[in-house]
Coordinates of C-alpha atoms (C1' of nucleotides) in Angstrom, one line a residue:
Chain A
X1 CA 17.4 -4.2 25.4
X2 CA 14.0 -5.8 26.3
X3 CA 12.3 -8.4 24.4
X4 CA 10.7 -5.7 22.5
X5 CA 6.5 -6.4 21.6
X6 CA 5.8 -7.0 17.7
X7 CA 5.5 -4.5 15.6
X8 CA 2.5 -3.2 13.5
X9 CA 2.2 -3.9 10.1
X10 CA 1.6 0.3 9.6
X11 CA 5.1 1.1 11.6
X12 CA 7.0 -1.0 9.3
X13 CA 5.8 0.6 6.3
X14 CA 6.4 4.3 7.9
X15 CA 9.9 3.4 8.5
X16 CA 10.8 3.6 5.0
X17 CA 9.4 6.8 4.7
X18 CA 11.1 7.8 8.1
X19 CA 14.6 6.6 6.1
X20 CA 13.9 8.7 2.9
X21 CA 13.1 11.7 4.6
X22 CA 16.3 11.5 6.7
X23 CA 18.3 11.1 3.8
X24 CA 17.2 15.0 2.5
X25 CA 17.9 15.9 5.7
X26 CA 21.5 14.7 5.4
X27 CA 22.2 15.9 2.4
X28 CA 21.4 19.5 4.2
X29 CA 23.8 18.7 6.7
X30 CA 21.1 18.8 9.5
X31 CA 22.3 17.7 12.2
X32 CA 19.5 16.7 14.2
X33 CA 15.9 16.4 13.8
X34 CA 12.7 16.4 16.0
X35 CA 9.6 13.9 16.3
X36 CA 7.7 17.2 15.3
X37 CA 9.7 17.8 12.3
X38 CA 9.9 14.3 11.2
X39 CA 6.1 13.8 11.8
X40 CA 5.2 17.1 9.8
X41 CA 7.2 16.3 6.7
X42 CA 5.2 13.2 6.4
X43 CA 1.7 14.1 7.7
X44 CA 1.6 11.7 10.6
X45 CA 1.7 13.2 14.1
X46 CA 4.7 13.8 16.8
X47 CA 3.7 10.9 19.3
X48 CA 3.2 8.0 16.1
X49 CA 6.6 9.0 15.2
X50 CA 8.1 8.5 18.5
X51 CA 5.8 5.4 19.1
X52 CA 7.3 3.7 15.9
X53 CA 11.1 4.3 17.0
X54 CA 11.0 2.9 20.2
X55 CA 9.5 -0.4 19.1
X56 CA 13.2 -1.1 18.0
X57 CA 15.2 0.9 20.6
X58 CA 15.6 5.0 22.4
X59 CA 17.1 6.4 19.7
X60 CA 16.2 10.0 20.7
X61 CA 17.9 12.4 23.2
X62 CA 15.5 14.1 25.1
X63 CA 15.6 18.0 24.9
X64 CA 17.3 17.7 21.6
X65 CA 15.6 15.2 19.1
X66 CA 17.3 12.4 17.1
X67 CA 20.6 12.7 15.3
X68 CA 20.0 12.5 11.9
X69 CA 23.4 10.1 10.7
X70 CA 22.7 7.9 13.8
X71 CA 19.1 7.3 13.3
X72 CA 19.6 7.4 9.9
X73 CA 22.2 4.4 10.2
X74 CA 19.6 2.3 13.1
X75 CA 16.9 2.1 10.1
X76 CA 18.7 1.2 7.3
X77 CA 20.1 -1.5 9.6
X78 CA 16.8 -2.4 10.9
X79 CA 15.2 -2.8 7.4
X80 CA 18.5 -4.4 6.0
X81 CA 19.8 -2.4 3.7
X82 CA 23.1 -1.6 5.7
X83 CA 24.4 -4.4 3.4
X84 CA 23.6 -5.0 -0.6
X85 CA 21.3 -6.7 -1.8
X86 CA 21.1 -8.9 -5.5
X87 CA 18.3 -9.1 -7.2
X88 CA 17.2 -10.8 -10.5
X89 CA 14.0 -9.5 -12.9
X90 CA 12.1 -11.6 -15.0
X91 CA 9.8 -10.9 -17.6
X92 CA 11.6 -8.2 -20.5
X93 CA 8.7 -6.7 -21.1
X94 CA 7.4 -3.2 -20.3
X95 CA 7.6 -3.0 -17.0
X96 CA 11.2 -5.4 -16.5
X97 CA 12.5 -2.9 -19.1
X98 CA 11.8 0.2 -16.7
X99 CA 12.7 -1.3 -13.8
X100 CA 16.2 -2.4 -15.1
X101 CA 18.2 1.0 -15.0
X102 CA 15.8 2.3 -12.2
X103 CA 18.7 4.0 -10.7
X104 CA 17.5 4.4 -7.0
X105 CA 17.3 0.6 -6.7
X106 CA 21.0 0.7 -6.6
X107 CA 21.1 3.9 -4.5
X108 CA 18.5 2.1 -1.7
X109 CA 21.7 -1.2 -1.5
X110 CA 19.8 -3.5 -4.6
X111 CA 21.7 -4.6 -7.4
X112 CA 19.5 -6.0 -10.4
X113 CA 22.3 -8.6 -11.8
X114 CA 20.4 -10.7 -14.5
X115 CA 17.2 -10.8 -16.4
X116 CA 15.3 -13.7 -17.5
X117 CA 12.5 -14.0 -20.2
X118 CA 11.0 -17.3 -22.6
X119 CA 10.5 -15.0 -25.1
X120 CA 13.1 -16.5 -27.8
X121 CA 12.6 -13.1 -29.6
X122 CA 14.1 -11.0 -26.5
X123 CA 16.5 -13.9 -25.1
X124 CA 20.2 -12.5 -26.0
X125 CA 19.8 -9.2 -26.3
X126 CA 21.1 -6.6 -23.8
X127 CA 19.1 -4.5 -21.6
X128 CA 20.7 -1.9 -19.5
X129 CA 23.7 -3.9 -19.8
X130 CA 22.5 -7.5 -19.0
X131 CA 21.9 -10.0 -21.7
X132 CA 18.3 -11.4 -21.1
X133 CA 18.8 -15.2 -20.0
X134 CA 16.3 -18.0 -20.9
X135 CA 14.4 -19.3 -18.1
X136 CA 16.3 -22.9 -17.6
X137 CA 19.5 -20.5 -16.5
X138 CA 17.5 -19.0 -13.7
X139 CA 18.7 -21.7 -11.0
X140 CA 22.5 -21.8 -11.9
X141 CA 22.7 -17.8 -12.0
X142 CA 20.9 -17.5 -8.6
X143 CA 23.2 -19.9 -7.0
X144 CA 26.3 -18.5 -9.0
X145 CA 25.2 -14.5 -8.4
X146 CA 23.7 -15.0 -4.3
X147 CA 20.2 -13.6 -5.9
X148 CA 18.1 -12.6 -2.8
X149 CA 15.6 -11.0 -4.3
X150 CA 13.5 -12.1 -7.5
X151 CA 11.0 -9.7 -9.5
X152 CA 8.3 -10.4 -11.2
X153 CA 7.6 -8.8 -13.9
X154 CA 5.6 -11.4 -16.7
X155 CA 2.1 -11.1 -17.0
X156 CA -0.5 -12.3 -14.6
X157 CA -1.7 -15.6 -16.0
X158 CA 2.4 -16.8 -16.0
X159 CA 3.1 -14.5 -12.5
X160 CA 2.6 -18.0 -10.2
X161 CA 4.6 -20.2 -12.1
X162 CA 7.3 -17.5 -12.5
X163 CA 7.4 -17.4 -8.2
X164 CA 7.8 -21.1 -7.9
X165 CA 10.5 -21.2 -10.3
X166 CA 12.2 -18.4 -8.3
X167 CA 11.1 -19.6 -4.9
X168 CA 12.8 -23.5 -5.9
X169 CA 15.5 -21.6 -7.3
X170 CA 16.2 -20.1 -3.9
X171 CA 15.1 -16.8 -3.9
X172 CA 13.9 -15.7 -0.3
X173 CA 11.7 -12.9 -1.2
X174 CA 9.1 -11.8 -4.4
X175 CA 8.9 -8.1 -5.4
X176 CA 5.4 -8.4 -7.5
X177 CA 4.6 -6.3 -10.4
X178 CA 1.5 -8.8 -11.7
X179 CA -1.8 -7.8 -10.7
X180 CA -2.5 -11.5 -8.8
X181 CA -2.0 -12.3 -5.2
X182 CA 1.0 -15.0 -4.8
X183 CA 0.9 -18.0 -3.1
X184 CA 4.0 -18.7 -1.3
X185 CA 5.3 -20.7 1.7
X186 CA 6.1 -18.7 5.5
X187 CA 9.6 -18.8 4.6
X188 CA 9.4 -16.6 1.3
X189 CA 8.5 -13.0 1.8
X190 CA 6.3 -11.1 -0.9
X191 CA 5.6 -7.2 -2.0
X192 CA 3.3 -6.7 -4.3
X193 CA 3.4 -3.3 -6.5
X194 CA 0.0 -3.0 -8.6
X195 CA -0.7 -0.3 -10.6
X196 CA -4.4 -0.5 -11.7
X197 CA -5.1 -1.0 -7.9
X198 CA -3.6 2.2 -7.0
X199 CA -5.4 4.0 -10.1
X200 CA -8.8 2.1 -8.7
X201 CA -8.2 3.7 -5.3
X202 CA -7.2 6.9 -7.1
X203 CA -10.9 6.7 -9.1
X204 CA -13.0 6.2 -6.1
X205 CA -11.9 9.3 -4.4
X206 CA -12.3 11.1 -7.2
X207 CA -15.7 9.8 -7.4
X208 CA -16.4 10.2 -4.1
X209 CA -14.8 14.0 -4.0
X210 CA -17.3 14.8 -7.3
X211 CA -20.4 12.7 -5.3
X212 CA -20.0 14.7 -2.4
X213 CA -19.2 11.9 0.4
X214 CA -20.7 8.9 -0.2
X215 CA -24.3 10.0 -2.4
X216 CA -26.4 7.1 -4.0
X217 CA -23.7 4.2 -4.3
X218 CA -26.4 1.8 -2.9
X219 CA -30.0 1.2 -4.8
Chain B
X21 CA -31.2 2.8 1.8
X22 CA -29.0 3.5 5.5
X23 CA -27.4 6.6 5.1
X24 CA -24.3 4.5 5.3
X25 CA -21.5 5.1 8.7
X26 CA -17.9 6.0 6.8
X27 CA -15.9 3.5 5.1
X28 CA -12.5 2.0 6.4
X29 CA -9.4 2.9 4.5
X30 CA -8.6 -0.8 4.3
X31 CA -12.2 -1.2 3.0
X32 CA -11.5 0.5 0.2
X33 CA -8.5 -0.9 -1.1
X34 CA -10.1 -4.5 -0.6
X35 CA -12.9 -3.2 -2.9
X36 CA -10.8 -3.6 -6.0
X37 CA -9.6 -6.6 -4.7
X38 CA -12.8 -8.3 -4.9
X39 CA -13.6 -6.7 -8.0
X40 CA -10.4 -8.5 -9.8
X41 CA -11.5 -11.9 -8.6
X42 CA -14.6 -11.5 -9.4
X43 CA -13.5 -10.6 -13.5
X44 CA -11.7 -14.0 -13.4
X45 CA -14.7 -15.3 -12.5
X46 CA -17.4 -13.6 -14.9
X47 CA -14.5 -15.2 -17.2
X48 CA -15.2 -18.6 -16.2
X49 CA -18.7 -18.1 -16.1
X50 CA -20.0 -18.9 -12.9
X51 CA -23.3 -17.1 -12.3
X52 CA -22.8 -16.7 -8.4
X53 CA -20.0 -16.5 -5.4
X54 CA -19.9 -16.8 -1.9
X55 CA -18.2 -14.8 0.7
X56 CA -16.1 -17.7 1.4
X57 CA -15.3 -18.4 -1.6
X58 CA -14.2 -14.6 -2.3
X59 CA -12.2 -14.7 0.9
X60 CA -10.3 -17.8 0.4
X61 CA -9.1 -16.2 -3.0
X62 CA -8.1 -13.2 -1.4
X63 CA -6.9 -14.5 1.6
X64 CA -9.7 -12.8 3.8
X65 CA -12.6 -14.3 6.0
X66 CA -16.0 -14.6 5.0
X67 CA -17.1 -12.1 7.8
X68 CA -14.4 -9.4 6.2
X69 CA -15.3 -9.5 2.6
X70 CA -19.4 -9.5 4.0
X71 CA -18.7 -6.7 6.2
X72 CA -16.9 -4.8 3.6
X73 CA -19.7 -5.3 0.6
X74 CA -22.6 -4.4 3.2
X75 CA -20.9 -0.6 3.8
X76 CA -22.3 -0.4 0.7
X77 CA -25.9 -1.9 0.1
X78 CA -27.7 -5.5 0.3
X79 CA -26.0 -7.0 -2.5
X80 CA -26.0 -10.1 -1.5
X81 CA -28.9 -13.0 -1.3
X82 CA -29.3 -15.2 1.6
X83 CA -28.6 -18.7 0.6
X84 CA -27.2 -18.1 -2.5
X85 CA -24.1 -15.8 -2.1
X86 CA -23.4 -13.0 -4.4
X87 CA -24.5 -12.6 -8.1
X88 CA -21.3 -12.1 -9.7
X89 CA -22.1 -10.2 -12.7
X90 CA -24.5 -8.0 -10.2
X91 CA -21.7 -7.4 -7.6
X92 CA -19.1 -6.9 -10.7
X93 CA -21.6 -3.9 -11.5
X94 CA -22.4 -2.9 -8.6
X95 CA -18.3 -2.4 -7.5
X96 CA -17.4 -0.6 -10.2
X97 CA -20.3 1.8 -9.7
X98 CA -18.8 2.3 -6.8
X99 CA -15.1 2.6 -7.1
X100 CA -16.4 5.0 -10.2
X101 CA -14.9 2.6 -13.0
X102 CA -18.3 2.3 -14.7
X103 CA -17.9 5.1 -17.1
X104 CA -13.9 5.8 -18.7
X105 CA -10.9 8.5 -17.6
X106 CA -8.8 10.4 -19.0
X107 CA -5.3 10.7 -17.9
X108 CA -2.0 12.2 -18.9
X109 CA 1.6 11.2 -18.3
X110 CA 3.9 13.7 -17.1
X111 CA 8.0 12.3 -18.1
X112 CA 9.0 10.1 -21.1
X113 CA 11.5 8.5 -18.9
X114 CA 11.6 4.6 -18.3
X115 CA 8.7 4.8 -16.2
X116 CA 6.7 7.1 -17.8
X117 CA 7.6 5.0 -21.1
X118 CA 6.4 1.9 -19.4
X119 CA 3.5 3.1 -18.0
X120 CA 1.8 4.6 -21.3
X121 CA 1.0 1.0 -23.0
X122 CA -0.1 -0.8 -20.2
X123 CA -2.8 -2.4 -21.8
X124 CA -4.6 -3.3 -18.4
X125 CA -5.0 0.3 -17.8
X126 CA -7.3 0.4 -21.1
X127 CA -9.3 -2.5 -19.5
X128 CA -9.5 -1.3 -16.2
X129 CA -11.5 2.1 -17.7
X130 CA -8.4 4.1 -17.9
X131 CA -7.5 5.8 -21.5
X132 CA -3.8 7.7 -21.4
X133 CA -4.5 10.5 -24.6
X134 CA -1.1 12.3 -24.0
X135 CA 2.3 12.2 -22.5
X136 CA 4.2 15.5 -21.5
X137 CA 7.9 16.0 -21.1
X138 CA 10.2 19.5 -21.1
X139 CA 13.4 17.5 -22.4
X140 CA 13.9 18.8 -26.1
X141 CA 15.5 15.5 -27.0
X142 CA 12.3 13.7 -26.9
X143 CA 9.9 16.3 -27.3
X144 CA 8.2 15.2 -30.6
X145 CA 9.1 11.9 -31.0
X146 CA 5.9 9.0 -30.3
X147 CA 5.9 6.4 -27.9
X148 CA 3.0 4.4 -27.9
X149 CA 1.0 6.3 -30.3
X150 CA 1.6 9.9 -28.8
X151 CA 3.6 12.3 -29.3
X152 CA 5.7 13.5 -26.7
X153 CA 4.4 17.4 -25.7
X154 CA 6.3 19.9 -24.0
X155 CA 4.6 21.4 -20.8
X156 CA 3.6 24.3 -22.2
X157 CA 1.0 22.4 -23.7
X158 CA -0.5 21.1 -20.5
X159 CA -3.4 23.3 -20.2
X160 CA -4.9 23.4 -23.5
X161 CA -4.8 19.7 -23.8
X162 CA -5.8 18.9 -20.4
X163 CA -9.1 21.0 -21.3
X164 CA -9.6 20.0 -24.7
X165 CA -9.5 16.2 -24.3
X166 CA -11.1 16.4 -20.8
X167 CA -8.0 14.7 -19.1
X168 CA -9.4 13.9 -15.3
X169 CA -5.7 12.0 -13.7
X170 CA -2.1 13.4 -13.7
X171 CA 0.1 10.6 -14.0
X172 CA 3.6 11.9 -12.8
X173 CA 6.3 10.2 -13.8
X174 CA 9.4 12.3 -12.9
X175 CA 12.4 12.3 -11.1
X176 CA 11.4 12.9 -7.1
X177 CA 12.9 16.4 -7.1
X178 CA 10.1 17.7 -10.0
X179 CA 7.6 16.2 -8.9
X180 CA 6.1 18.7 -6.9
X181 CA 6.2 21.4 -9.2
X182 CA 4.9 18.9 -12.0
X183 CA 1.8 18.2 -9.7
X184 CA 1.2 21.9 -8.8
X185 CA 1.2 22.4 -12.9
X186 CA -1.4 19.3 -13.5
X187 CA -3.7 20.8 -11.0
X188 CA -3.4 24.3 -12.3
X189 CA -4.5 22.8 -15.4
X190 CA -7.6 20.9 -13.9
X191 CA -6.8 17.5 -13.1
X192 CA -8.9 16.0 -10.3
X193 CA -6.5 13.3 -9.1
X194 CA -2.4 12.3 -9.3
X195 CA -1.1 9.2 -9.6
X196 CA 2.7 9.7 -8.0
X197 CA 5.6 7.2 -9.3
X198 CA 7.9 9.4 -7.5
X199 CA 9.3 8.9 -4.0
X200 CA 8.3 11.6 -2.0
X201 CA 5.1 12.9 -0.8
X202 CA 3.1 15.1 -2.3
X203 CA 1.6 18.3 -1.3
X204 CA -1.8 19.1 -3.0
X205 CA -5.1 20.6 -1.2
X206 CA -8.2 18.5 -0.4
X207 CA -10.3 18.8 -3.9
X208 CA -7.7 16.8 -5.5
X209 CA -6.8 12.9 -5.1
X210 CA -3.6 11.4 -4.4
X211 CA -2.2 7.9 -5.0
X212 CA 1.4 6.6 -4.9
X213 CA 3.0 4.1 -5.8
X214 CA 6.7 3.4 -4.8
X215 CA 8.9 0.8 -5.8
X216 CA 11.9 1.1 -3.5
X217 CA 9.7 1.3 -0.5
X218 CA 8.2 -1.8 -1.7
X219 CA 11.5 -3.4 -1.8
X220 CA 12.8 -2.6 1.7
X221 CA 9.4 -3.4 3.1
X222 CA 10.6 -6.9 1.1
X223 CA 14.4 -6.2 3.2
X224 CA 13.2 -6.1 6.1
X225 CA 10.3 -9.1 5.9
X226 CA 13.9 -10.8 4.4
X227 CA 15.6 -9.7 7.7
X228 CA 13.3 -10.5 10.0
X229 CA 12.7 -14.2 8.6
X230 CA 16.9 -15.0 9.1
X231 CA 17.5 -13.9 12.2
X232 CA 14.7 -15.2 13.8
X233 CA 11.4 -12.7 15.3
X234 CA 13.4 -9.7 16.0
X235 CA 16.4 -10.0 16.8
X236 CA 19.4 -7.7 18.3
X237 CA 17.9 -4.6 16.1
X238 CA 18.5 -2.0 19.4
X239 CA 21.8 -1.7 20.8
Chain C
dC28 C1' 13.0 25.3 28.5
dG29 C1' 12.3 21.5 24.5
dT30 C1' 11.9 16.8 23.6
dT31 C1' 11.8 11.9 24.3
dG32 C1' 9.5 7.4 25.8
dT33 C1' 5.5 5.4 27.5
dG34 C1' 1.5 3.9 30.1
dA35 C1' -3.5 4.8 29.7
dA36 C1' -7.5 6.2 26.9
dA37 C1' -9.6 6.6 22.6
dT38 C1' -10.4 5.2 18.2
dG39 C1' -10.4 2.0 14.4
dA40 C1' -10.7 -2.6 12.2
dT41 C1' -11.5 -7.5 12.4
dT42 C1' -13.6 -11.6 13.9
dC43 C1' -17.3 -14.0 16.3
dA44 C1' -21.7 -15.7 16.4
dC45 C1' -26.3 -16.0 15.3
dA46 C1' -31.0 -14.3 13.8
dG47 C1' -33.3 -14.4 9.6
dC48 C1' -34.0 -15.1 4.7
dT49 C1' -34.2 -18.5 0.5
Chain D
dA25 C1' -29.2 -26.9 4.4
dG26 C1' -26.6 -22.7 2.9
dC27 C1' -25.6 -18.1 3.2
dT28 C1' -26.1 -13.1 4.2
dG29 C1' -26.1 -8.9 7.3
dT30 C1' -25.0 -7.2 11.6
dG31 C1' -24.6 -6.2 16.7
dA32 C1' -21.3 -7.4 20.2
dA33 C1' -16.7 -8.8 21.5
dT34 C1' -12.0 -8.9 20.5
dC35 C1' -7.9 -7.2 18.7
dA36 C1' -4.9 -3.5 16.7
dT37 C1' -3.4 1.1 16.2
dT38 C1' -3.3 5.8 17.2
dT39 C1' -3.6 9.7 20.2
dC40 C1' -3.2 11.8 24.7
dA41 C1' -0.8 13.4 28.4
dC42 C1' 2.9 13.6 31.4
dA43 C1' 7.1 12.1 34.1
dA44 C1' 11.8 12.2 33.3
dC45 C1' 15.8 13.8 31.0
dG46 C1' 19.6 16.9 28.9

DNA sequence: CGTTGTGAAATGATTCACAGCT
DNA sequence: AGCTGTGAATCATTTCACAACG
């Protein structure tokens, strides 16, 4: 086991997707599965694959690839999620509403298990089977529940606050649907999910696609 | 007028970055900004967000900084947001139901005109204004209300086939709520946006901050 | 054989540092 | 003085290429 170098930002990111495509695999009883395959299903090459596993370990036989259950089981331990996870949402409008019975949170080890919102109009009623909690309850249900995991999902100008709250309340990481970067201390981790940013990116390639690459975007 | 080297990924996604502070800004009325400034907001140096403007033209003035409502311009000229979209929704489900009155979309350029779903159950009723059309509709609307961006909003394993049938019908870009990657050929766009990857990049940040730098991940 | 793990080389991105403009 | 634009230097990531292994 050596000391192992730090890892790239970009290997940490694949790893996910290296999990998810595993998991089809799996459910086609594959046994094993090859750099090359791997690498193929997700458009990266053979060598990044192999470069990102053995940041964390050989995992692979040679001649014969990686088994798919046991490298399936290394990842999910190396991103956490051989154990569950609780997390609470707050903010019960459009998107806390969606993101409530989003099934493959559960599936992936996170369990939503409260909602919050100020919204006295909202505060009572049920959503996918959790009444919607004011605010002032967030620390005793965070203790009470183990809450890991809090997401924001309240609008931009409130999306600070709403992290401090969480943050004092004891959360130790921010899943961040507002469109606003977070200020938080080292020990708190943050994920941000923003959807005009990604229809932004989305726009520019279109652009550029239309433009032919890169025509008259300067003066 | 240099005929410009190509543009960093990470470049591009900064773009509407700065283009998000710099609203807030035109908001507050202040008529100029500097790199530093910018940077400091974003978390960036002053060399990056320079660097990353200057791919683009001169748009800055020595001594000054940047004009703000020039730069605001000039950036969405550039990531193609100066003129309004068209997109489509593709699954009335909770995502798909959250997505279509997300008002910043509106702001951001972006009009959804129609939402698409094969489920008889909600075929007809409205959400948001629309009302829900079954696929069989695709192409003729797609055409007659010029709609440029598929939004797909279905469950991983229709996905693919839902983005072959938005392209068929014209669409020049995707935006992908589901978890897998997909397949589409060079004319057209693709940007995704993945909530559980999100969260186990969160996991794993989580992880990594309890048990110290990386520890005992490999055997 | 086929396939991994890994140094070495190549490519890509960020930061430095400073000339030059206002 | 204050600030941009940019070449040069540094740092990070990916790809290459091959020895070693089953």
């Amino acid at each position: 086991m050596p000391p192992r170098s730090k890892i790239p930002r970009p290997t940490v990111k694949r790893l996910s997707l290296y999990l998810r495509e595993l998991e089809s695999h799996i459910e086609r009883d594959q046994q094993t599965i090859s750099s090359k395959q791997l690498g193929t299903a997700l458009g990266l090459t053979d060598a990044q694959v192999r470069k990102d596993l053995a940041y964390f370990g050989q995992f692979g036989h040679p001649g014969i690839g990686y088994r798919v259950q046991e490298l399936t089981n290394k990842l999910r331990h190396i991103l956490g999620t051989d154990h569950r996870w609780n997390a609470a949402v707050v903010g019960a409008g459009n998107i806390g509403r969606a993101v409530m019975p989003y099934a493959r949170f559960a599936r992936k080890g996170f369990d939503i298990v409260a909602i919050f919102d100020d919204n006295p109009s909202v505060i009572g009623t049920e959503i996918a089977g959790h009444k919607v909690r004011p605010m002032r309850d967030l620390p005793k249900l965070v203790r009470e529940r183990d809450i890991k995991i809090g997401i924001v999902a309240v609008p931009a100008s409130f999306a600070q606050q709403v992290t401090d709250e969480l943050i004092r309340a004891g959360v130790l990481g921010i899943l961040n649907f507002a469109p606003v970067r977070l200020d938080v201390h080292d020990a708190v981790s943050v994920a941000s999910v923003d959807f005009s940013l990604s229809l932004e990116q989305l726009a520019f390639q279109i652009s550029l696609g239309m433009t032919g690459p890169l025509e008259e975007l300067s003066p």
